Tab-separated table of C-alpha atoms in Angstrom:
chain	number	residue	atom	x	y	z
A	280	MET	CA	0.060	-0.077	0.002
A	281	PRO	CA	1.173	3.564	-0.627
A	282	HIS	CA	2.820	5.048	2.395
A	283	TRP	CA	0.065	7.633	2.894
A	284	SER	CA	-2.644	4.853	3.264
A	285	VAL	CA	-4.191	4.239	6.746
A	286	TYR	CA	-7.435	2.422	5.720
A	287	THR	CA	-6.793	-1.042	4.637
A	288	GLY	CA	-10.246	-2.443	4.208
A	289	ASP	CA	-9.481	-5.572	5.946
A	290	SER	CA	-11.914	-4.717	8.929
A	291	GLU	CA	-9.335	-5.126	11.739
A	292	PRO	CA	-9.456	-2.095	14.023
A	293	HIS	CA	-6.129	-0.182	14.645
A	294	ASP	CA	-4.779	3.183	15.299
A	295	GLY	CA	-3.405	3.912	11.907
A	296	VAL	CA	-5.180	7.115	11.630
A	297	ASP	CA	-2.429	8.645	13.946
A	298	ARG	CA	-0.061	8.123	11.234
A	299	LEU	CA	-2.162	10.217	8.698
A	300	PRO	CA	0.145	12.646	6.807
A	301	PRO	CA	-0.281	16.236	7.551
A	302	PRO	CA	-3.023	18.035	5.737
A	303	PRO	CA	-2.459	20.245	2.651
A	304	PRO	CA	-1.702	23.907	3.884
A	305	TRP	CA	-5.086	24.973	2.482
A	306	ARG	CA	-6.907	22.254	4.401
A	307	ALA	CA	-5.425	22.701	7.951
A	308	PHE	CA	-7.664	23.475	10.746
A	309	ASP	CA	-7.056	24.760	14.507
A	310	GLY	CA	-10.249	24.521	16.238
A	311	GLU	CA	-10.048	24.441	20.173
A	312	PRO	CA	-10.440	23.309	22.754
A	313	VAL	CA	-9.464	19.851	21.600
A	314	LEU	CA	-12.101	17.071	22.423
A	315	PRO	CA	-11.315	13.366	22.745
A	316	THR	CA	-12.953	10.985	20.254
A	317	PRO	CA	-15.985	9.269	21.611
A	318	ARG	CA	-16.093	5.471	22.291
A	319	ASP	CA	-14.893	3.163	19.599
A	320	ALA	CA	-17.467	2.430	16.799
A	321	ASP	CA	-17.050	-1.279	17.444
A	322	ASP	CA	-18.308	-0.774	21.048
A	323	GLU	CA	-21.726	-2.421	21.101
A	324	ALA	CA	-22.813	-0.197	24.033
A	325	ALA	CA	-21.966	2.775	21.728
A	326	VAL	CA	-23.605	1.507	18.399
A	327	SER	CA	-26.271	-0.931	17.563
A	328	PRO	CA	-25.386	-4.426	16.836
A	329	ASP	CA	-26.672	-4.509	13.254
A	330	ARG	CA	-24.243	-1.549	12.487
A	331	VAL	CA	-21.317	-3.352	14.029
A	332	HIS	CA	-22.119	-6.356	11.757
A	333	ARG	CA	-22.283	-4.050	8.660
A	334	ALA	CA	-18.942	-2.622	9.527
A	335	ARG	CA	-17.305	-6.082	10.164
A	336	THR	CA	-18.552	-7.724	7.098
A	337	TYR	CA	-17.931	-4.889	4.549
A	338	VAL	CA	-15.961	-6.089	1.699
A	339	ALA	CA	-13.898	-3.083	0.284
A	340	ALA	CA	-12.791	-3.036	-3.383
A	341	PRO	CA	-9.279	-1.835	-4.135
A	342	GLU	CA	-10.667	1.412	-5.674
A	343	SER	CA	-12.754	1.989	-2.606
A	344	VAL	CA	-9.677	1.529	-0.391
A	345	GLN	CA	-7.690	3.901	-2.469
A	346	LEU	CA	-10.145	6.751	-2.706
A	347	VAL	CA	-11.036	6.533	1.100
A	348	ASN	CA	-7.379	7.110	1.723
A	349	ALA	CA	-7.167	9.889	-0.747
A	350	ALA	CA	-10.169	11.759	1.004
A	351	LEU	CA	-8.591	11.161	4.355
A	352	VAL	CA	-5.399	12.678	3.403
A	353	LEU	CA	-6.781	15.501	1.450
A	354	ARG	CA	-9.401	16.197	4.187
A	355	ARG	CA	-12.095	16.199	1.460
A	356	PRO	CA	-15.657	14.779	1.470
A	357	LEU	CA	-15.995	11.352	-0.273
A	358	LEU	CA	-19.032	11.368	-2.893
A	359	VAL	CA	-20.079	7.776	-3.386
A	360	THR	CA	-22.290	7.049	-6.197
A	361	GLY	CA	-23.879	3.765	-7.131
A	362	PRO	CA	-26.974	1.556	-7.457
A	363	PRO	CA	-29.013	0.572	-4.343
A	364	GLY	CA	-27.396	-2.211	-2.361
A	365	THR	CA	-23.730	-1.707	-3.357
A	366	GLY	CA	-22.615	-0.759	0.075
A	367	LYS	CA	-22.464	3.018	-0.004
A	368	SER	CA	-23.513	3.728	3.561
A	369	SER	CA	-21.710	0.643	4.921
A	370	LEU	CA	-18.500	2.038	3.733
A	371	ALA	CA	-18.737	4.904	6.328
A	372	TYR	CA	-19.357	2.205	9.219
A	373	ALA	CA	-16.385	0.171	7.980
A	374	VAL	CA	-14.003	3.035	7.983
A	375	ALA	CA	-15.211	4.208	11.516
A	376	ARG	CA	-14.675	0.732	12.874
A	377	GLU	CA	-11.306	0.149	11.377
A	378	LEU	CA	-9.751	3.451	12.191
A	379	ARG	CA	-11.396	3.588	15.614
A	380	LEU	CA	-12.965	6.912	14.819
A	381	GLY	CA	-16.051	6.583	17.159
A	382	PRO	CA	-19.847	6.140	16.292
A	383	VAL	CA	-20.978	7.242	12.977
A	384	LEU	CA	-22.839	10.518	12.775
A	385	ARG	CA	-25.669	9.958	10.223
A	386	TRP	CA	-27.720	12.648	8.438
A	387	ASN	CA	-30.619	11.082	6.347
A	388	ILE	CA	-31.436	13.559	3.682
A	389	THR	CA	-34.981	14.260	2.376
A	390	SER	CA	-36.381	16.815	-0.005
A	391	ARG	CA	-37.113	19.010	3.076
A	392	SER	CA	-33.695	18.818	4.560
A	393	ALA	CA	-31.749	22.231	5.073
A	394	LEU	CA	-28.332	23.114	6.147
A	395	SER	CA	-29.565	24.242	9.605
A	396	ASP	CA	-30.884	20.668	10.257
A	397	GLY	CA	-27.491	19.262	9.945
A	398	LEU	CA	-25.731	22.012	11.974
A	399	TYR	CA	-28.036	22.353	15.104
A	400	GLN	CA	-31.628	22.770	16.286
A	401	TYR	CA	-32.703	25.466	18.594
A	402	ASP	CA	-36.255	25.469	20.222
A	403	PRO	CA	-36.993	29.060	21.212
A	404	LEU	CA	-40.590	28.205	22.434
A	405	SER	CA	-39.304	25.739	25.099
A	406	ARG	CA	-36.892	28.469	26.212
A	407	LEU	CA	-39.865	30.995	26.388
A	408	TYR	CA	-41.799	28.539	28.429
A	409	ALA	CA	-38.803	27.932	30.779
A	410	ALA	CA	-38.543	31.673	31.187
A	411	ARG	CA	-42.135	31.981	32.198
A	412	GLN	CA	-41.668	29.238	34.603
A	413	ALA	CA	-38.725	30.981	36.118
A	414	ALA	CA	-40.540	34.234	36.356
A	415	ALA	CA	-43.459	32.512	38.080
A	416	TRP	CA	-41.009	30.865	40.532
A	417	ARG	CA	-39.320	34.171	41.405
A	418	ALA	CA	-42.726	35.798	41.925
A	419	GLY	CA	-43.801	32.959	44.197
A	420	ALA	CA	-40.406	33.199	46.097
A	421	SER	CA	-40.931	36.871	46.612
A	422	ARG	CA	-44.445	36.048	48.193
A	423	GLY	CA	-43.353	33.087	50.047
A	424	ASP	CA	-45.634	30.897	48.010
A	425	LEU	CA	-43.404	28.864	45.572
A	426	PRO	CA	-45.609	27.326	42.672
A	427	GLY	CA	-43.987	23.930	41.568
A	428	ALA	CA	-41.090	24.221	43.925
A	429	GLY	CA	-38.200	21.764	43.163
A	430	THR	CA	-34.792	21.284	41.453
A	431	ALA	CA	-35.930	22.163	38.009
A	432	SER	CA	-37.666	25.368	39.116
A	433	GLU	CA	-34.812	26.358	41.350
A	434	ALA	CA	-32.305	25.855	38.464
A	435	SER	CA	-34.410	28.012	35.955
A	436	ALA	CA	-34.814	30.714	38.693
A	437	ALA	CA	-31.183	30.779	39.125
A	438	GLY	CA	-30.668	31.644	35.495
A	439	ALA	CA	-29.259	28.146	34.574
A	440	ASP	CA	-31.776	27.575	31.888
A	441	GLY	CA	-30.048	29.633	29.093
A	442	VAL	CA	-30.068	29.506	25.256
A	443	GLU	CA	-27.770	26.457	25.397
A	444	ASP	CA	-30.191	24.396	27.308
A	445	HIS	CA	-32.594	24.524	24.386
A	446	LEU	CA	-30.053	23.826	21.580
A	447	ARG	CA	-28.650	20.620	20.307
A	448	LEU	CA	-25.913	20.063	17.615
A	449	GLY	CA	-26.956	18.231	14.600
A	450	PRO	CA	-24.798	15.396	12.892
A	451	LEU	CA	-22.986	17.856	10.633
A	452	GLY	CA	-22.515	20.385	13.495
A	453	THR	CA	-21.127	17.625	15.827
A	454	ALA	CA	-18.713	16.264	13.215
A	455	LEU	CA	-17.150	19.877	12.882
A	456	LEU	CA	-16.353	19.938	16.594
A	457	PRO	CA	-12.434	20.255	17.291
A	458	TYR	CA	-12.074	16.345	17.969
A	459	ASP	CA	-8.395	14.985	18.085
A	460	ARG	CA	-9.391	12.488	15.517
A	461	PRO	CA	-11.832	12.903	12.526
A	462	ARG	CA	-15.391	11.878	13.234
A	463	VAL	CA	-17.249	10.059	10.489
A	464	LEU	CA	-20.270	11.758	9.044
A	465	LEU	CA	-22.479	10.018	6.671
A	466	VAL	CA	-24.805	12.265	4.537
A	467	ASP	CA	-27.096	9.703	3.245
A	468	GLU	CA	-28.839	10.095	-0.212
A	469	ILE	CA	-27.821	13.652	-0.906
A	470	ASP	CA	-29.332	13.405	-4.385
A	471	LYS	CA	-32.903	13.459	-2.659
A	472	SER	CA	-32.195	16.911	-1.256
A	473	ASP	CA	-33.498	20.237	-2.338
A	474	LEU	CA	-31.518	21.778	-5.226
A	475	ASP	CA	-29.886	24.372	-2.883
A	476	LEU	CA	-28.429	21.933	-0.171
A	477	PRO	CA	-25.206	20.983	-2.043
A	478	ASN	CA	-24.454	24.607	-2.598
A	479	ASP	CA	-25.221	25.445	1.058
A	480	LEU	CA	-22.848	22.733	2.149
A	481	LEU	CA	-19.905	24.210	0.204
A	482	ASN	CA	-18.889	27.008	2.580
A	483	VAL	CA	-19.225	24.833	5.706
A	484	LEU	CA	-17.258	21.911	4.218
A	485	GLU	CA	-14.682	24.385	2.735
A	486	GLU	CA	-14.136	26.355	5.892
A	487	GLY	CA	-14.427	23.581	8.423
A	488	GLN	CA	-16.436	25.838	10.627
A	489	TYR	CA	-19.965	27.597	11.221
A	490	GLU	CA	-21.430	29.932	13.712
A	491	ILE	CA	-24.547	29.625	15.969
A	492	PRO	CA	-26.063	33.113	16.212
A	493	GLU	CA	-28.004	32.388	19.204
A	494	LEU	CA	-25.045	31.676	21.096
A	495	MET	CA	-23.051	34.440	19.745
A	496	ARG	CA	-25.766	36.921	21.034
A	497	ALA	CA	-25.682	35.289	24.526
A	498	ALA	CA	-21.885	35.499	24.552
A	499	ARG	CA	-22.010	39.217	24.497
A	500	HIS	CA	-22.911	39.018	28.301
A	501	SER	CA	-20.516	36.192	29.323
A	502	ALA	CA	-17.128	35.155	28.246
A	503	ASP	CA	-17.571	31.535	29.380
A	504	ALA	CA	-18.052	28.794	26.780
A	505	ALA	CA	-21.504	27.397	26.464
A	506	GLU	CA	-22.163	23.715	27.317
A	507	VAL	CA	-24.133	22.294	24.420
A	508	LEU	CA	-25.406	18.747	23.744
A	509	ALA	CA	-23.982	17.121	20.700
A	510	ASP	CA	-25.514	14.614	18.440
A	511	GLY	CA	-25.593	11.009	19.634
A	512	THR	CA	-24.657	11.812	23.203
A	513	ASP	CA	-25.999	13.373	26.500
A	514	THR	CA	-22.518	14.647	27.393
A	515	PRO	CA	-22.330	18.420	26.742
A	516	VAL	CA	-19.415	20.026	24.827
A	517	PRO	CA	-18.058	23.541	25.045
A	518	VAL	CA	-18.722	26.100	22.390
A	519	THR	CA	-16.884	29.295	22.735
A	520	ARG	CA	-18.603	32.498	21.722
A	521	GLY	CA	-20.922	30.717	19.546
A	522	ARG	CA	-18.281	29.599	16.969
A	523	VAL	CA	-17.440	25.993	16.023
A	524	ARG	CA	-14.293	25.167	14.082
A	525	CYS	CA	-12.861	21.717	13.511
A	526	ARG	CA	-9.378	20.399	14.233
A	527	ALA	CA	-9.325	17.098	12.568
A	528	PHE	CA	-11.554	17.531	9.364
A	529	PRO	CA	-14.324	14.899	9.429
A	530	PHE	CA	-14.329	11.913	7.163
A	531	VAL	CA	-17.526	12.754	5.343
A	532	VAL	CA	-19.334	10.237	3.152
A	533	LEU	CA	-21.878	11.690	0.888
A	534	THR	CA	-24.079	9.007	-0.831
A	535	SER	CA	-25.894	9.249	-4.074
A	536	ASN	CA	-27.882	6.832	-6.192
A	537	GLY	CA	-27.025	8.815	-9.328
A	538	GLU	CA	-30.463	10.269	-9.649
A	539	ARG	CA	-29.302	13.807	-10.315
A	540	GLU	CA	-26.347	15.996	-11.336
A	541	PHE	CA	-24.509	18.180	-8.917
A	542	PRO	CA	-23.112	21.613	-9.419
A	543	PRO	CA	-19.435	21.638	-10.659
A	544	ALA	CA	-18.378	23.792	-7.627
A	545	PHE	CA	-19.643	21.112	-5.382
A	546	LEU	CA	-17.983	18.212	-7.305
A	547	ARG	CA	-14.493	19.762	-7.466
A	548	ARG	CA	-14.498	19.947	-3.700
A	549	CYS	CA	-15.198	16.123	-3.340
A	550	VAL	CA	-13.205	12.918	-3.995
A	551	ARG	CA	-15.564	10.827	-6.123
A	552	LEU	CA	-16.072	7.123	-5.844
A	553	LYS	CA	-18.457	5.288	-8.219
A	554	LEU	CA	-19.397	1.894	-6.931
A	555	ARG	CA	-20.376	-0.805	-9.550
A	556	ARG	CA	-22.413	-3.751	-9.068
A	557	PRO	CA	-20.308	-6.644	-7.654
A	558	ASP	CA	-19.356	-9.528	-9.916
A	559	HIS	CA	-19.584	-13.250	-9.065
A	560	GLU	CA	-16.208	-13.339	-7.169
A	561	GLN	CA	-17.014	-10.221	-5.091
A	562	LEU	CA	-20.565	-11.496	-4.299
A	563	THR	CA	-18.876	-14.778	-3.083
A	564	GLU	CA	-16.908	-12.809	-0.623
A	565	ILE	CA	-19.814	-10.699	0.496
A	566	VAL	CA	-21.812	-13.876	1.072
A	567	ARG	CA	-19.058	-15.473	2.916
A	568	ALA	CA	-18.558	-12.375	5.175
A	569	HIS	CA	-22.244	-12.308	6.110
A	570	LEU	CA	-23.366	-15.980	6.093
A	571	ALA	CA	-22.119	-19.548	6.699
A	572	THR	CA	-23.785	-20.852	3.532
A	573	PRO	CA	-22.583	-24.093	1.897
A	574	PRO	CA	-20.417	-23.006	-1.217
A	575	GLY	CA	-22.526	-24.991	-3.724
A	576	GLU	CA	-25.781	-23.537	-2.651
A	577	ALA	CA	-24.475	-20.001	-2.532
A	578	ASP	CA	-22.887	-20.301	-5.905
A	579	HIS	CA	-26.202	-21.437	-7.443
A	580	LEU	CA	-28.211	-18.499	-6.025
A	581	ILE	CA	-25.396	-15.967	-6.797
A	582	THR	CA	-25.544	-17.175	-10.512
A	583	ARG	CA	-29.265	-16.964	-10.539
A	584	PHE	CA	-29.087	-13.422	-8.936
A	585	LEU	CA	-26.564	-12.330	-11.676
A	586	ASN	CA	-28.620	-13.565	-14.497
A	587	ARG	CA	-31.613	-11.757	-13.237
A	588	ALA	CA	-29.657	-8.640	-12.586
A	589	ALA	CA	-28.800	-8.507	-16.278
A	590	ASP	CA	-32.334	-7.598	-17.063
A	591	GLY	CA	-33.287	-5.311	-14.137
A	592	GLU	CA	-32.110	-3.617	-10.904
A	593	LEU	CA	-31.593	-5.633	-7.988
A	594	ALA	CA	-29.782	-5.115	-4.671
A	595	THR	CA	-27.214	-7.288	-2.896
A	596	ASP	CA	-29.453	-7.398	0.135
A	597	GLN	CA	-32.054	-9.252	-1.805
A	598	LEU	CA	-29.497	-12.058	-2.513
A	599	LEU	CA	-28.558	-12.127	1.139
A	600	ASN	CA	-32.183	-12.449	2.167
A	601	ALA	CA	-32.786	-15.181	-0.236
A	602	LEU	CA	-29.653	-17.103	0.815
A	603	TYR	CA	-30.461	-16.789	4.510
A	604	LEU	CA	-34.233	-17.694	4.258
A	605	THR	CA	-33.795	-20.584	1.922
A	606	GLY	CA	-30.950	-21.928	4.204
A	607	VAL	CA	-33.069	-21.906	7.366
A	608	ALA	CA	-36.222	-23.213	5.672
A	609	GLY	CA	-34.599	-26.418	4.565
A	610	LEU	CA	-36.337	-26.614	1.284
A	611	ASP	CA	-35.830	-28.921	-1.610
A	612	PRO	CA	-33.966	-27.280	-4.739
A	613	ALA	CA	-37.141	-26.632	-6.621
A	614	SER	CA	-39.041	-24.964	-3.733
A	615	ARG	CA	-35.857	-23.060	-2.693
A	616	ASP	CA	-35.577	-21.445	-6.311
A	617	ALA	CA	-39.202	-20.602	-6.291
A	618	LEU	CA	-38.823	-18.770	-2.959
A	619	ALA	CA	-35.640	-17.130	-4.093
A	620	ASP	CA	-37.467	-15.716	-7.140
A	621	GLU	CA	-40.061	-14.200	-4.828
A	622	LEU	CA	-37.470	-12.468	-2.731
A	623	MET	CA	-35.558	-10.990	-5.683
A	624	PRO	CA	-38.132	-8.898	-7.667
A	625	TYR	CA	-36.788	-6.015	-9.675
A	626	LEU	CA	-36.561	-2.699	-7.954
A	627	SER	CA	-37.230	-0.864	-11.121
A	628	PRO	CA	-40.901	-0.934	-12.303
A	629	THR	CA	-39.857	-0.895	-15.983
A	630	ALA	CA	-38.096	-4.360	-15.663
A	631	ASP	CA	-39.627	-7.546	-16.924
A	632	THR	CA	-40.732	-9.326	-13.752
A	633	ASP	CA	-41.973	-12.438	-15.491
A	634	GLY	CA	-38.918	-14.526	-14.864
A	635	PHE	CA	-35.150	-14.883	-15.434
C-alpha cells in the first residue's frame, strides 16, 4: 500500500489514523478546545449490533480503499455514487470501525432537509416556556408561595436555563467540533435533497467551521464557553462565543444513487467514488462475510441473481435475504428456487418481472 494509506479495508481495528500525513496547507484547521474522540464504533454499547455487523462484514474493493485514503489525506468529502445495495452507506461504518473513529454520525437527507438541520436545532418556544416558569417561581418566592417548587424550578430561577439548554448540535455540527481524530459523518442520499443543499454545504465543508447566532448573542454577556449537547450523546461539549471550528476535518461520506447531477463547484470539492455492481467473485466474498452458507448452494443462487440482474435492477441485500431464508427453511431445490425468485423482484418498475 502507498505510504500515505491508513485505511486497509480488512476490517481489523487499528490506530493507523494517527499516522495520517499532515493536511495540505489549504486544508489545515486549528479548532479549540481539543475534544477526545468518543468511544470506539465497535463498542456495542455505543452503536447498535446491526451497524457493528455491517462494519465488520463490509468487503471493500481496491478502488474504494484507495479513494477513502485519498479523501482522508486531502481532508475532502467522499462522494459515493452507485446503485442501491452496493454498500455506499456501509463504507462509512467500515472506515469508522477500522480506524477507531467513534460512532458514525448519520444525516438522512430528504427533500425538506436544510443546512440548519444538519448543524443544530434550537427551540425558542421551550426557552420561552422555561423563562415564564422561572418568572413565576421568582414571583412566588417573593410572596413566600413557591409554585412547583423543586430542583428544575430552582435551576431555572437561578438563571441556569439559558440558550444552550434549548439547543442541540446536529450530525454535521457535531462532526465539525474540534475532535483530536476525525469523526465519520454519513450524509445519506444527498441526491434526494432540495437543489440548494449541495451549494449550501460548500462553505461549511470548505471552511470547516460555522457559527451559532443564538449563542453568539448570548456570549455578549458572558465570556464563558456554553455547554451544548452534541448529536448522539448526552454529554455536553464546550462552544466558545458561538463559533465551532474543527481540528481534524471529519471523514464525510456523501451517498448518491446517481439520480441527479451536482453543481461543478460542489463536485470539485469532493473525492468521487463510483461503486459498480459486484461480480460473481465479489458476491461470493460478500456472502462469505455475512453468512455461513454452503459454497455450492451460494454459488447457485449467486449465478441466478446475476442472471436476473442483467435484465433489471437488484440489490445485494435481496441475494442475502434469499440465501438466509432458503438456508433456514430447509427446502428442496425446486422450492428453494421458487422462494428465491419471490425474494428477488426487480427494484425498477420498468423491468420484466415475469422470470429470469
